[in-house]
Tab-separated table of C-alpha atoms in Angstrom:
chain	number	residue	atom	x	y	z
A	59	UNK	CA	-64.436	-15.448	41.092
A	60	UNK	CA	-63.201	-18.213	39.008
A	61	UNK	CA	-59.780	-19.245	37.821
A	62	UNK	CA	-60.464	-19.479	34.170
A	63	UNK	CA	-57.830	-21.446	32.500
A	64	UNK	CA	-56.762	-23.802	35.246
A	65	UNK	CA	-58.307	-27.022	36.336
A	66	UNK	CA	-57.574	-27.585	40.008
A	67	UNK	CA	-58.673	-31.192	40.174
A	68	UNK	CA	-58.427	-33.915	37.591
A	69	UNK	CA	-61.197	-33.702	35.108
A	70	UNK	CA	-62.220	-30.105	35.490
A	71	UNK	CA	-61.807	-28.952	31.899
A	72	UNK	CA	-63.319	-30.760	28.973
A	73	UNK	CA	-65.624	-30.684	26.101
A	74	UNK	CA	-68.363	-33.211	25.725
A	75	UNK	CA	-70.784	-33.508	22.817
A	76	UNK	CA	-72.888	-36.544	22.098
A	77	UNK	CA	-71.248	-38.764	19.527
A	78	UNK	CA	-71.932	-42.133	17.900
A	79	UNK	CA	-70.482	-45.094	19.763
A	80	UNK	CA	-66.966	-45.939	18.596
A	81	UNK	CA	-65.009	-49.137	18.761
A	82	UNK	CA	-62.606	-48.310	21.565
A	83	UNK	CA	-62.605	-46.273	24.781
A	84	UNK	CA	-59.775	-44.132	23.470
A	85	UNK	CA	-61.705	-43.174	20.356
A	86	UNK	CA	-64.779	-42.508	22.474
A	87	UNK	CA	-62.787	-40.081	24.630
A	88	UNK	CA	-61.534	-38.222	21.595
A	89	UNK	CA	-65.023	-38.076	20.114
A	90	UNK	CA	-66.433	-36.601	23.279
A	91	UNK	CA	-63.959	-33.773	22.967
A	92	UNK	CA	-64.915	-33.072	19.395
A	93	UNK	CA	-66.889	-29.991	18.422
A	94	UNK	CA	-68.898	-31.911	15.817
A	95	UNK	CA	-70.169	-35.379	16.514
A	96	UNK	CA	-70.639	-36.097	12.808
A	97	UNK	CA	-67.022	-35.430	11.833
A	98	UNK	CA	-65.487	-38.079	9.651
A	99	UNK	CA	-63.208	-40.717	11.274
A	100	UNK	CA	-59.579	-39.692	11.214
A	101	UNK	CA	-60.333	-35.983	11.218
A	102	UNK	CA	-58.124	-33.941	13.567
A	103	UNK	CA	-59.591	-33.640	17.054
A	104	UNK	CA	-58.888	-30.879	19.563
A	105	UNK	CA	-56.134	-31.562	22.043
A	106	UNK	CA	-56.754	-31.634	25.759
A	107	UNK	CA	-55.058	-28.247	25.963
A	108	UNK	CA	-57.635	-26.899	23.513
A	109	UNK	CA	-60.437	-28.528	25.454
A	110	UNK	CA	-59.088	-27.049	28.686
A	111	UNK	CA	-59.088	-23.614	27.050
A	112	UNK	CA	-62.674	-24.068	25.936
A	113	UNK	CA	-63.836	-24.931	29.450
A	114	UNK	CA	-61.680	-22.124	30.809
A	115	UNK	CA	-63.410	-19.733	28.445
A	116	UNK	CA	-66.777	-20.888	29.763
A	117	UNK	CA	-65.650	-20.122	33.299
A	118	UNK	CA	-64.404	-16.733	32.139
A	119	UNK	CA	-67.753	-15.989	30.553
A	120	UNK	CA	-69.499	-17.126	33.724
A	121	UNK	CA	-67.250	-14.787	35.726
A	122	UNK	CA	-68.106	-11.861	33.495
A	123	UNK	CA	-71.810	-12.641	33.850
A	124	UNK	CA	-71.350	-12.982	37.617
A	125	UNK	CA	-69.926	-9.466	37.886
A	126	UNK	CA	-72.839	-8.185	35.797
A	127	UNK	CA	-75.158	-10.068	38.136
A	128	UNK	CA	-73.441	-8.509	41.169
A	129	UNK	CA	-73.778	-5.039	39.661
A	130	UNK	CA	-77.434	-5.595	38.729
A	131	UNK	CA	-78.187	-6.997	42.178
A	132	UNK	CA	-76.623	-3.988	43.862
A	133	UNK	CA	-78.451	-1.593	41.543
A	134	UNK	CA	-81.728	-3.424	42.076
A	135	UNK	CA	-81.365	-3.163	45.844
A	136	UNK	CA	-80.705	0.567	45.678
A	137	UNK	CA	-83.563	1.118	43.236
A	138	UNK	CA	-85.968	-0.854	45.402
A	139	UNK	CA	-85.080	1.311	48.399
A	140	UNK	CA	-85.673	4.415	46.291
A	141	UNK	CA	-89.063	3.137	45.160
A	142	UNK	CA	-90.049	2.342	48.745
A	143	UNK	CA	-88.986	5.814	49.862
A	144	UNK	CA	-90.936	7.490	47.053
A	145	UNK	CA	-94.048	5.438	47.728
A	146	UNK	CA	-93.891	6.368	51.408
A	147	UNK	CA	-93.532	10.015	50.398
A	148	UNK	CA	-96.493	9.739	48.022
A	149	UNK	CA	-98.615	8.256	50.809
A	150	UNK	CA	-97.712	11.113	53.178
A	151	UNK	CA	-98.345	13.759	50.537
A	152	UNK	CA	-101.639	12.156	49.601
A	153	UNK	CA	-102.692	12.442	53.229
A	154	UNK	CA	-101.775	16.138	53.255
A	155	UNK	CA	-103.631	16.625	49.973
A	156	UNK	CA	-106.725	15.029	51.465
A	157	UNK	CA	-106.464	17.344	54.463
A	158	UNK	CA	-106.180	20.379	52.152
A	159	UNK	CA	-109.130	19.118	50.116
A	160	UNK	CA	-111.149	18.713	53.306
A	161	UNK	CA	-110.451	22.323	54.266
A	162	UNK	CA	-111.583	23.534	50.835
A	163	UNK	CA	-114.664	21.377	51.212
A	164	UNK	CA	-115.544	23.108	54.469
A	165	UNK	CA	-115.450	26.490	52.710
A	166	UNK	CA	-117.598	25.144	49.891
A	167	UNK	CA	-120.142	23.777	52.375
A	168	UNK	CA	-120.272	27.108	54.208
A	169	UNK	CA	-120.909	28.982	50.930
A	170	UNK	CA	-123.663	26.545	50.048
A	171	UNK	CA	-125.379	26.982	53.417
A	172	UNK	CA	-125.330	30.775	53.033
A	173	UNK	CA	-126.919	30.517	49.619
A	174	UNK	CA	-124.008	32.051	47.750
A	175	UNK	CA	-124.822	30.241	44.541
A	176	UNK	CA	-122.082	28.195	42.938
A	177	UNK	CA	-119.525	27.840	45.771
A	178	UNK	CA	-116.252	29.410	44.753
A	179	UNK	CA	-114.132	26.854	46.609
A	180	UNK	CA	-116.114	23.967	45.138
A	181	UNK	CA	-114.801	25.087	41.742
A	182	UNK	CA	-111.296	24.126	42.855
A	183	UNK	CA	-112.385	20.760	44.180
A	184	UNK	CA	-113.632	19.950	40.676
A	185	UNK	CA	-110.301	20.917	39.088
A	186	UNK	CA	-108.200	17.951	37.988
A	187	UNK	CA	-104.798	19.634	37.754
A	188	UNK	CA	-103.009	22.589	39.354
A	189	UNK	CA	-103.262	24.372	36.014
A	190	UNK	CA	-107.056	24.059	36.145
A	191	UNK	CA	-106.950	25.877	39.465
A	192	UNK	CA	-104.686	28.658	38.255
A	193	UNK	CA	-107.042	29.183	35.319
A	194	UNK	CA	-109.835	30.131	37.747
A	195	UNK	CA	-108.375	33.624	38.278
A	196	UNK	CA	-111.727	35.355	38.368
A	197	UNK	CA	-112.840	33.049	41.150
A	198	UNK	CA	-109.646	33.692	43.091
A	199	UNK	CA	-110.330	37.424	42.913
A	200	UNK	CA	-113.615	36.940	44.824
A	201	UNK	CA	-112.053	34.896	47.609
A	202	UNK	CA	-111.100	36.022	51.089
A	203	UNK	CA	-107.549	35.793	52.335
A	204	UNK	CA	-108.209	32.579	54.262
A	205	UNK	CA	-109.873	30.977	51.278
A	206	UNK	CA	-106.966	31.886	49.039
A	207	UNK	CA	-104.534	30.451	51.593
A	208	UNK	CA	-106.514	27.215	51.612
A	209	UNK	CA	-106.427	27.099	47.807
A	210	UNK	CA	-102.666	27.794	47.772
A	211	UNK	CA	-102.078	24.931	50.194
A	212	UNK	CA	-104.270	22.631	48.130
A	213	UNK	CA	-102.443	23.551	44.921
A	214	UNK	CA	-99.054	22.997	46.569
A	215	UNK	CA	-100.029	19.590	47.944
A	216	UNK	CA	-101.592	18.526	44.657
A	217	UNK	CA	-98.554	19.629	42.638
A	218	UNK	CA	-96.062	17.886	44.931
A	219	UNK	CA	-98.164	14.726	45.102
A	220	UNK	CA	-98.413	14.522	41.322
A	221	UNK	CA	-94.658	15.095	41.020
A	222	UNK	CA	-93.827	12.343	43.508
A	223	UNK	CA	-96.263	9.962	41.869
A	224	UNK	CA	-94.532	10.554	38.546
A	225	UNK	CA	-91.120	9.958	40.141
A	226	UNK	CA	-92.380	6.760	41.759
A	227	UNK	CA	-93.768	5.543	38.431
A	228	UNK	CA	-90.429	6.206	36.708
A	229	UNK	CA	-88.521	4.498	39.518
A	230	UNK	CA	-90.779	1.479	39.291
A	231	UNK	CA	-90.052	1.298	35.566
A	232	UNK	CA	-86.309	1.455	36.234
A	233	UNK	CA	-86.646	-1.208	38.922
A	234	UNK	CA	-88.378	-3.478	36.452
A	235	UNK	CA	-85.505	-2.992	34.003
A	236	UNK	CA	-82.806	-3.715	36.574
A	237	UNK	CA	-84.689	-6.798	37.718
A	238	UNK	CA	-84.681	-7.898	34.085
A	239	UNK	CA	-80.909	-7.342	33.888
A	240	UNK	CA	-80.492	-9.328	37.084
A	241	UNK	CA	-82.540	-12.204	35.720
A	242	UNK	CA	-80.630	-12.215	32.433
A	243	UNK	CA	-77.229	-12.193	34.136
A	244	UNK	CA	-78.275	-15.009	36.468
A	245	UNK	CA	-79.484	-17.124	33.561
A	246	UNK	CA	-76.221	-16.512	31.697
A	247	UNK	CA	-74.104	-17.600	34.658
A	248	UNK	CA	-76.162	-20.726	35.149
A	249	UNK	CA	-75.989	-21.593	31.436
A	250	UNK	CA	-72.201	-21.189	31.210
A	251	UNK	CA	-71.617	-23.257	34.333
A	252	UNK	CA	-74.029	-25.929	33.105
A	253	UNK	CA	-72.160	-26.093	29.795
A	254	UNK	CA	-68.862	-26.465	31.633
A	255	UNK	CA	-70.260	-29.230	33.844
A	256	UNK	CA	-71.593	-31.007	30.797
A	257	UNK	CA	-68.178	-30.951	29.163
A	258	UNK	CA	-66.452	-32.098	32.333
A	259	UNK	CA	-68.858	-34.987	32.757
A	260	UNK	CA	-67.615	-36.516	29.495
A	261	UNK	CA	-64.019	-37.004	30.605
A	262	UNK	CA	-62.562	-40.466	30.876
A	263	UNK	CA	-60.198	-41.468	33.679
A	264	UNK	CA	-57.276	-41.248	31.261
A	265	UNK	CA	-58.201	-37.715	30.198
A	266	UNK	CA	-58.580	-36.637	33.809
A	267	UNK	CA	-55.080	-37.879	34.539
A	268	UNK	CA	-53.674	-36.039	31.537
A	269	UNK	CA	-55.400	-32.816	32.535
A	270	UNK	CA	-54.060	-33.216	36.053
A	271	UNK	CA	-50.558	-33.430	34.606
A	272	UNK	CA	-51.158	-30.251	32.576
A	273	UNK	CA	-52.391	-28.513	35.700
A	274	UNK	CA	-49.364	-29.612	37.685
A	275	UNK	CA	-47.016	-28.163	35.083
A	276	UNK	CA	-48.890	-24.854	35.172
A	277	UNK	CA	-48.728	-24.735	38.946
A	278	UNK	CA	-44.989	-25.356	38.876
A	279	UNK	CA	-44.476	-22.544	36.365
A	280	UNK	CA	-46.667	-20.207	38.408
A	281	UNK	CA	-44.663	-21.024	41.550
A	282	UNK	CA	-41.412	-20.302	39.713
A	283	UNK	CA	-42.668	-16.893	38.598
A	284	UNK	CA	-43.927	-16.102	42.074
A	285	UNK	CA	-40.476	-16.884	43.486
A	286	UNK	CA	-38.878	-14.605	40.899
A	287	UNK	CA	-41.214	-11.753	41.842
A	288	UNK	CA	-40.406	-12.319	45.525
A	289	UNK	CA	-36.697	-12.065	44.689
A	290	UNK	CA	-37.219	-8.796	42.802
A	291	UNK	CA	-39.236	-7.334	45.645
A	292	UNK	CA	-36.591	-8.339	48.181
A	293	UNK	CA	-33.949	-6.584	46.072
A	294	UNK	CA	-36.092	-3.436	45.924
A	295	UNK	CA	-36.550	-3.450	49.685
A	296	UNK	CA	-32.832	-3.883	50.237
A	297	UNK	CA	-32.090	-1.014	47.860
A	298	UNK	CA	-34.541	1.229	49.735
A	299	UNK	CA	-32.976	0.366	53.071
A	300	UNK	CA	-29.482	1.076	51.772
A	301	UNK	CA	-30.623	4.384	50.305
A	302	UNK	CA	-32.223	5.335	53.623
A	303	UNK	CA	-29.060	4.479	55.537
A	304	UNK	CA	-26.985	6.549	53.162
A	305	UNK	CA	-29.476	9.400	53.287
A	306	UNK	CA	-29.351	9.599	49.525
A	307	UNK	CA	-33.125	9.731	48.977
A	308	UNK	CA	-32.969	7.225	46.172
A	309	UNK	CA	-36.088	6.522	44.154
A	310	UNK	CA	-38.533	4.338	46.038
A	311	UNK	CA	-38.917	2.145	43.001
A	312	UNK	CA	-35.243	1.275	42.591
A	313	UNK	CA	-34.592	-2.293	41.685
A	314	UNK	CA	-37.671	-2.638	39.493
A	315	UNK	CA	-37.372	-4.167	36.077
A	316	UNK	CA	-38.395	-2.678	32.764
A	317	UNK	CA	-41.693	-4.564	32.866
A	318	UNK	CA	-42.890	-3.023	36.095
A	319	UNK	CA	-43.825	0.450	34.915
A	320	UNK	CA	-43.267	3.665	36.856
A	321	UNK	CA	-40.657	3.688	39.623
A	322	UNK	CA	-42.192	6.640	41.443
A	323	UNK	CA	-44.810	4.778	43.462
A	324	UNK	CA	-43.952	5.064	47.168
A	325	UNK	CA	-44.101	2.008	49.408
A	326	UNK	CA	-47.197	1.528	51.532
A	327	UNK	CA	-47.077	3.488	54.789
A	328	UNK	CA	-47.478	2.044	58.276
A	329	UNK	CA	-51.175	2.966	58.405
A	330	UNK	CA	-51.804	0.998	55.247
A	331	UNK	CA	-49.786	-1.900	56.598
A	332	UNK	CA	-51.974	-2.086	59.704
A	333	UNK	CA	-55.168	-2.145	57.648
A	334	UNK	CA	-53.681	-4.634	55.193
A	335	UNK	CA	-52.799	-7.018	58.022
A	336	UNK	CA	-56.423	-6.971	59.176
A	337	UNK	CA	-57.668	-7.574	55.628
A	338	UNK	CA	-55.248	-10.472	55.109
A	339	UNK	CA	-56.066	-11.995	58.492
A	340	UNK	CA	-59.741	-11.999	57.532
A	341	UNK	CA	-58.973	-13.531	54.128
A	342	UNK	CA	-56.832	-16.260	55.687
A	343	UNK	CA	-59.674	-17.139	58.045
A	344	UNK	CA	-61.882	-17.801	54.990
A	345	UNK	CA	-59.505	-20.322	53.413
A	346	UNK	CA	-61.366	-23.559	52.748
A	347	UNK	CA	-64.783	-21.929	52.318
A	348	UNK	CA	-66.473	-22.662	48.980
A	349	UNK	CA	-66.638	-20.377	45.991
A	350	UNK	CA	-70.270	-19.539	45.218
A	351	UNK	CA	-71.004	-17.006	42.509
A	352	UNK	CA	-72.715	-13.895	43.825
A	353	UNK	CA	-71.833	-14.755	47.457
A	354	UNK	CA	-70.457	-12.226	49.945
A	355	UNK	CA	-70.038	-14.458	53.011
A	356	UNK	CA	-69.883	-15.499	55.664
A	357	UNK	CA	-70.165	-19.120	54.563
A	358	UNK	CA	-69.099	-18.700	50.930
A	359	UNK	CA	-67.712	-16.076	48.561
A	360	UNK	CA	-67.085	-15.130	44.983
A	361	UNK	CA	-63.844	-13.289	44.230
A	362	UNK	CA	-64.995	-9.686	44.664
A	363	UNK	CA	-67.215	-10.694	47.572
A	364	UNK	CA	-64.116	-11.962	49.394
A	365	UNK	CA	-62.010	-8.858	48.754
A	366	UNK	CA	-64.877	-6.577	49.747
A	367	UNK	CA	-65.447	-8.481	52.994
A	368	UNK	CA	-61.719	-8.639	53.807
A	369	UNK	CA	-61.179	-4.906	53.473
A	370	UNK	CA	-64.434	-4.184	55.297
A	371	UNK	CA	-62.912	-6.052	58.251
A	372	UNK	CA	-60.060	-3.520	58.048
A	373	UNK	CA	-62.485	-0.590	58.118
A	374	UNK	CA	-62.301	0.147	54.384
A	375	UNK	CA	-65.444	0.141	52.243
A	376	UNK	CA	-64.924	-1.288	48.749
A	377	UNK	CA	-67.505	-1.384	45.929
A	378	UNK	CA	-69.168	-4.720	45.187
A	379	UNK	CA	-67.856	-5.544	41.727
A	380	UNK	CA	-64.383	-5.989	40.242
A	381	UNK	CA	-65.247	-3.282	37.705
A	382	UNK	CA	-65.580	-0.741	40.508
A	383	UNK	CA	-62.966	-2.144	42.881
A	384	UNK	CA	-60.262	-1.682	40.258
A	385	UNK	CA	-60.884	2.083	40.446
A	386	UNK	CA	-61.065	2.226	44.247
A	387	UNK	CA	-57.427	2.981	44.960
A	388	UNK	CA	-53.989	3.717	43.524
A	389	UNK	CA	-52.612	1.552	40.740
A	390	UNK	CA	-49.064	0.308	41.366
A	391	UNK	CA	-46.626	-1.803	39.310
A	392	UNK	CA	-46.700	-5.536	39.903
A	393	UNK	CA	-43.101	-5.492	41.163
A	394	UNK	CA	-44.097	-2.972	43.850
A	395	UNK	CA	-47.157	-4.861	45.074
A	396	UNK	CA	-47.466	-4.823	48.846
A	397	UNK	CA	-49.366	-7.271	51.079
A	398	UNK	CA	-53.036	-6.259	51.090
A	399	UNK	CA	-53.036	-4.869	47.543
A	400	UNK	CA	-55.689	-6.120	45.135
A	401	UNK	CA	-54.549	-8.025	42.050
A	402	UNK	CA	-56.963	-7.902	39.110
A	403	UNK	CA	-57.018	-10.289	36.176
A	404	UNK	CA	-58.007	-10.365	32.507
A	405	UNK	CA	-58.763	-7.579	30.086
A	406	UNK	CA	-62.385	-7.442	31.199
A	407	UNK	CA	-61.326	-7.213	34.884
A	408	UNK	CA	-63.445	-10.151	36.014
A	409	UNK	CA	-61.264	-11.644	38.751
A	410	UNK	CA	-59.483	-10.317	41.838
A	411	UNK	CA	-57.374	-11.622	44.709
A	412	UNK	CA	-55.624	-10.185	47.782
A	413	UNK	CA	-51.847	-10.078	47.497
A	414	UNK	CA	-50.095	-11.540	50.557
A	415	UNK	CA	-46.458	-11.204	49.466
A	416	UNK	CA	-43.865	-13.401	47.743
A	417	UNK	CA	-45.903	-13.525	44.549
A	418	UNK	CA	-48.854	-15.180	46.304
A	419	UNK	CA	-52.470	-14.175	46.863
A	420	UNK	CA	-55.636	-15.384	48.572
A	421	UNK	CA	-58.633	-15.623	46.269
A	422	UNK	CA	-61.914	-17.397	45.615
A	423	UNK	CA	-61.138	-19.096	42.283
A	424	UNK	CA	-64.192	-20.631	40.604
A	425	UNK	CA	-67.193	-22.948	41.083
A	426	UNK	CA	-66.206	-26.263	42.576
A	427	UNK	CA	-63.181	-24.805	44.374
A	428	UNK	CA	-62.491	-23.179	47.721
A	429	UNK	CA	-60.861	-19.989	48.958
A	430	UNK	CA	-57.102	-20.658	48.873
A	431	UNK	CA	-53.591	-19.287	48.551
A	432	UNK	CA	-52.185	-19.348	45.034
A	433	UNK	CA	-49.551	-17.729	42.851
A	434	UNK	CA	-50.680	-14.526	41.159
A	435	UNK	CA	-49.332	-16.153	37.991
A	436	UNK	CA	-51.835	-18.996	38.227
A	437	UNK	CA	-53.033	-18.201	34.719
A	438	UNK	CA	-49.815	-16.750	33.317
A	439	UNK	CA	-48.257	-13.284	33.156
A	440	UNK	CA	-50.672	-11.985	30.561
A	441	UNK	CA	-53.678	-12.691	32.783
A	442	UNK	CA	-52.665	-10.000	35.290
A	443	UNK	CA	-54.507	-6.772	34.552
A	444	UNK	CA	-53.335	-4.478	37.343
A	445	UNK	CA	-52.508	-4.100	41.024
A	446	UNK	CA	-54.454	-1.571	43.130
A	447	UNK	CA	-53.728	-0.280	46.626
A	448	UNK	CA	-57.187	0.363	48.095
A	449	UNK	CA	-56.346	2.456	51.171
């Protein structure tokens, strides 16, 4: 998915709205960042930080729409398979119904040849619904056992065929709806990304340099926090080892700080570690491949597509979207994150990365970027939603 509030290259976060030509390049740059082109000269303009946030918000909205697109695409695929299965079933049942109708027709023809008047079995061939047939009780009473058996088979085939046709019709309706959701989500993603590109295209060289400086400061702060988390985790591991040596059975979460939540989560076992190594090895092999929204590999990925593919390489099946992946395991405190765990971001759970230790993760950030290693604090502490151990 996308990193929402960070611009990884100069000039990746801006606002740009058409404005009247101004006297100097500096004033032109400011005007391009303005929300209203007609604002009076001298009116306060948004800072680059505010512009960066606006573009970041567009990426966030695109991410949210991407996850909705992923969910709709998955649902559409499943619904299409169901429709195909039902239509195949209808075709088979229709064939059986025709065979049952043919058998009834043979009885009707025999009655006609013997001059029995209105053929009893022909009455059922004229019936339009199973209920019509059941209403012909007086006719049924005059039938032989074989005739009744033929009618029973015909009624059964007709009833089941009608039922399956109704199910197929309903499934087709649902498929149409999910295809509509898919189309809407796709259009939303494309619109948000187009808006972001439009804003970015308005940056001047000076603004790009200033945004690059802002980004550098954020990266430095994220690296500092990652190092602090690594220190905390090292202290926890040391405390566990000392407790094991002393045979004291100390809490597995010892050494955690007040911000890390419960201290009762056990460390990952050796089986998990083996799977996690496979997942991380796969993720590392994808570094440098482009982020493409809705992509699941092998040439490109979005965030949840990468985590799904990485854990699949370890023999673990994860759901497609971040919304479902966040529930596909055990939630652990950030301070107790182990390599291989999934780190989710934002209140709407629209981004995910694979934790690799020392406060770092591998993730597919956003359009225009590539799969890479980055601090889990790339967008600040508050951006982290939760950490989940998937196996």
